[in-house]
CSV table of C-alpha atoms in Angstrom, one decimal:
chain,number,residue,atom,x,y,z
A,116,VAL,CA,-31.3,-41.5,-146.0
A,117,SER,CA,-30.0,-39.1,-148.7
A,118,LEU,CA,-31.0,-35.9,-146.8
A,119,PRO,CA,-27.9,-33.9,-145.8
A,120,ARG,CA,-28.9,-33.8,-142.1
A,121,ASN,CA,-29.1,-37.7,-142.1
A,122,LEU,CA,-25.7,-38.0,-143.8
A,123,TRP,CA,-24.1,-35.6,-141.3
A,124,SER,CA,-25.6,-37.5,-138.4
A,125,ALA,CA,-24.3,-40.8,-139.8
A,126,TRP,CA,-20.9,-39.2,-140.5
A,127,SER,CA,-20.7,-37.9,-136.9
A,128,GLU,CA,-21.4,-41.4,-135.5
A,129,THR,CA,-19.0,-43.0,-138.0
A,130,ALA,CA,-16.2,-40.6,-137.2
A,131,ALA,CA,-16.7,-41.0,-133.5
A,132,ASN,CA,-16.3,-44.8,-133.9
A,133,LYS,CA,-12.8,-44.3,-135.3
A,134,GLY,CA,-13.0,-47.5,-137.3
A,135,SER,CA,-10.4,-48.8,-139.7
A,136,PRO,CA,-10.7,-48.2,-143.5
A,137,GLY,CA,-13.2,-50.1,-145.5
A,138,VAL,CA,-12.5,-52.2,-148.6
A,139,ASP,CA,-12.0,-48.9,-150.5
A,140,GLY,CA,-9.0,-48.1,-148.3
A,141,VAL,CA,-10.5,-44.7,-147.2
A,142,SER,CA,-9.8,-43.9,-143.6
A,143,ILE,CA,-11.8,-41.6,-141.4
A,144,ALA,CA,-9.1,-38.9,-141.6
A,145,ASP,CA,-9.0,-39.2,-145.5
A,146,TYR,CA,-12.8,-38.8,-145.7
A,147,GLU,CA,-12.8,-36.0,-143.2
A,148,ARG,CA,-10.3,-33.9,-145.2
A,149,ASP,CA,-13.1,-33.0,-147.7
A,150,VAL,CA,-16.2,-34.2,-145.7
A,151,GLU,CA,-18.6,-31.5,-147.1
A,152,THR,CA,-17.9,-32.4,-150.7
A,153,ASN,CA,-17.9,-36.1,-149.9
A,154,LEU,CA,-21.3,-35.9,-148.3
A,155,GLU,CA,-22.7,-33.7,-151.0
A,156,HIS,CA,-21.6,-36.2,-153.6
A,157,LEU,CA,-23.0,-39.1,-151.6
A,158,SER,CA,-26.3,-37.3,-151.2
A,159,GLU,CA,-26.5,-36.5,-154.9
A,160,SER,CA,-25.7,-40.0,-156.0
A,161,LEU,CA,-28.2,-41.5,-153.6
A,162,GLN,CA,-30.9,-39.1,-154.9
A,163,ASP,CA,-30.2,-39.6,-158.6
A,164,GLY,CA,-29.8,-43.3,-158.4
A,165,THR,CA,-26.2,-43.5,-159.4
A,166,TYR,CA,-24.9,-44.7,-156.0
A,167,ARG,CA,-23.4,-48.2,-156.1
A,168,PRO,CA,-22.1,-49.6,-152.9
A,169,LYS,CA,-18.8,-51.3,-152.8
A,170,ALA,CA,-18.2,-54.8,-151.6
A,171,ILE,CA,-18.4,-55.4,-147.9
A,172,ARG,CA,-15.7,-56.9,-145.7
A,173,ARG,CA,-16.8,-59.6,-143.2
A,174,VAL,CA,-14.9,-59.6,-139.9
A,175,GLN,CA,-15.2,-62.6,-137.6
A,176,ILE,CA,-15.5,-61.6,-134.0
A,177,THR,CA,-14.2,-64.0,-131.3
A,178,THR,CA,-16.2,-63.8,-128.1
A,179,THR,CA,-14.9,-64.0,-124.6
A,180,ARG,CA,-16.2,-67.5,-124.5
A,181,GLY,CA,-13.6,-68.5,-127.1
A,182,GLY,CA,-16.0,-69.1,-130.0
A,183,THR,CA,-17.0,-67.0,-133.0
A,184,ASP,CA,-20.7,-66.2,-132.4
A,185,MET,CA,-21.2,-63.8,-135.3
A,186,ALA,CA,-19.7,-62.0,-138.2
A,187,ARG,CA,-20.0,-58.3,-138.4
A,188,ASN,CA,-20.3,-56.8,-141.8
A,189,ARG,CA,-18.8,-53.4,-142.6
A,190,LYS,CA,-21.3,-51.8,-144.9
A,191,ASP,CA,-20.4,-49.2,-147.4
A,192,GLY,CA,-22.6,-46.1,-147.2
A,193,LEU,CA,-22.9,-44.0,-144.1
A,194,GLY,CA,-26.7,-44.3,-144.0
A,195,PHE,CA,-26.5,-48.1,-143.8
A,196,THR,CA,-24.2,-48.0,-140.8
A,197,CYS,CA,-26.8,-46.3,-138.7
A,198,GLY,CA,-29.5,-48.8,-139.4
A,199,TRP,CA,-31.7,-46.5,-141.4
A,200,CYS,CA,-32.2,-49.1,-144.1
A,201,PRO,CA,-33.2,-52.2,-142.1
A,202,GLY,CA,-34.4,-54.0,-145.3
A,203,ILE,CA,-30.8,-54.0,-146.6
A,204,VAL,CA,-28.8,-56.9,-145.2
A,205,ALA,CA,-25.3,-57.5,-146.3
A,206,GLY,CA,-24.5,-61.1,-147.1
């Protein structure tokens, strides 16, 4: 997960999704302003064990059938958004 090529791949997918800011309030545009430094810092903190994910935000998704079938969790950490860590499940 912490390899730069993996983080760049995850970043590309995340940026293409154009999602709203997470619980930290950082938008895609904000993160992109200094993306190289941000990804380097993320890689280093993942590798040295200092990375601490922020809280997640649960969003209820109403289906076309009128019910709420699932809750989608917004996970902090680019690697987690791409499913590279299937053992990590947000509550």
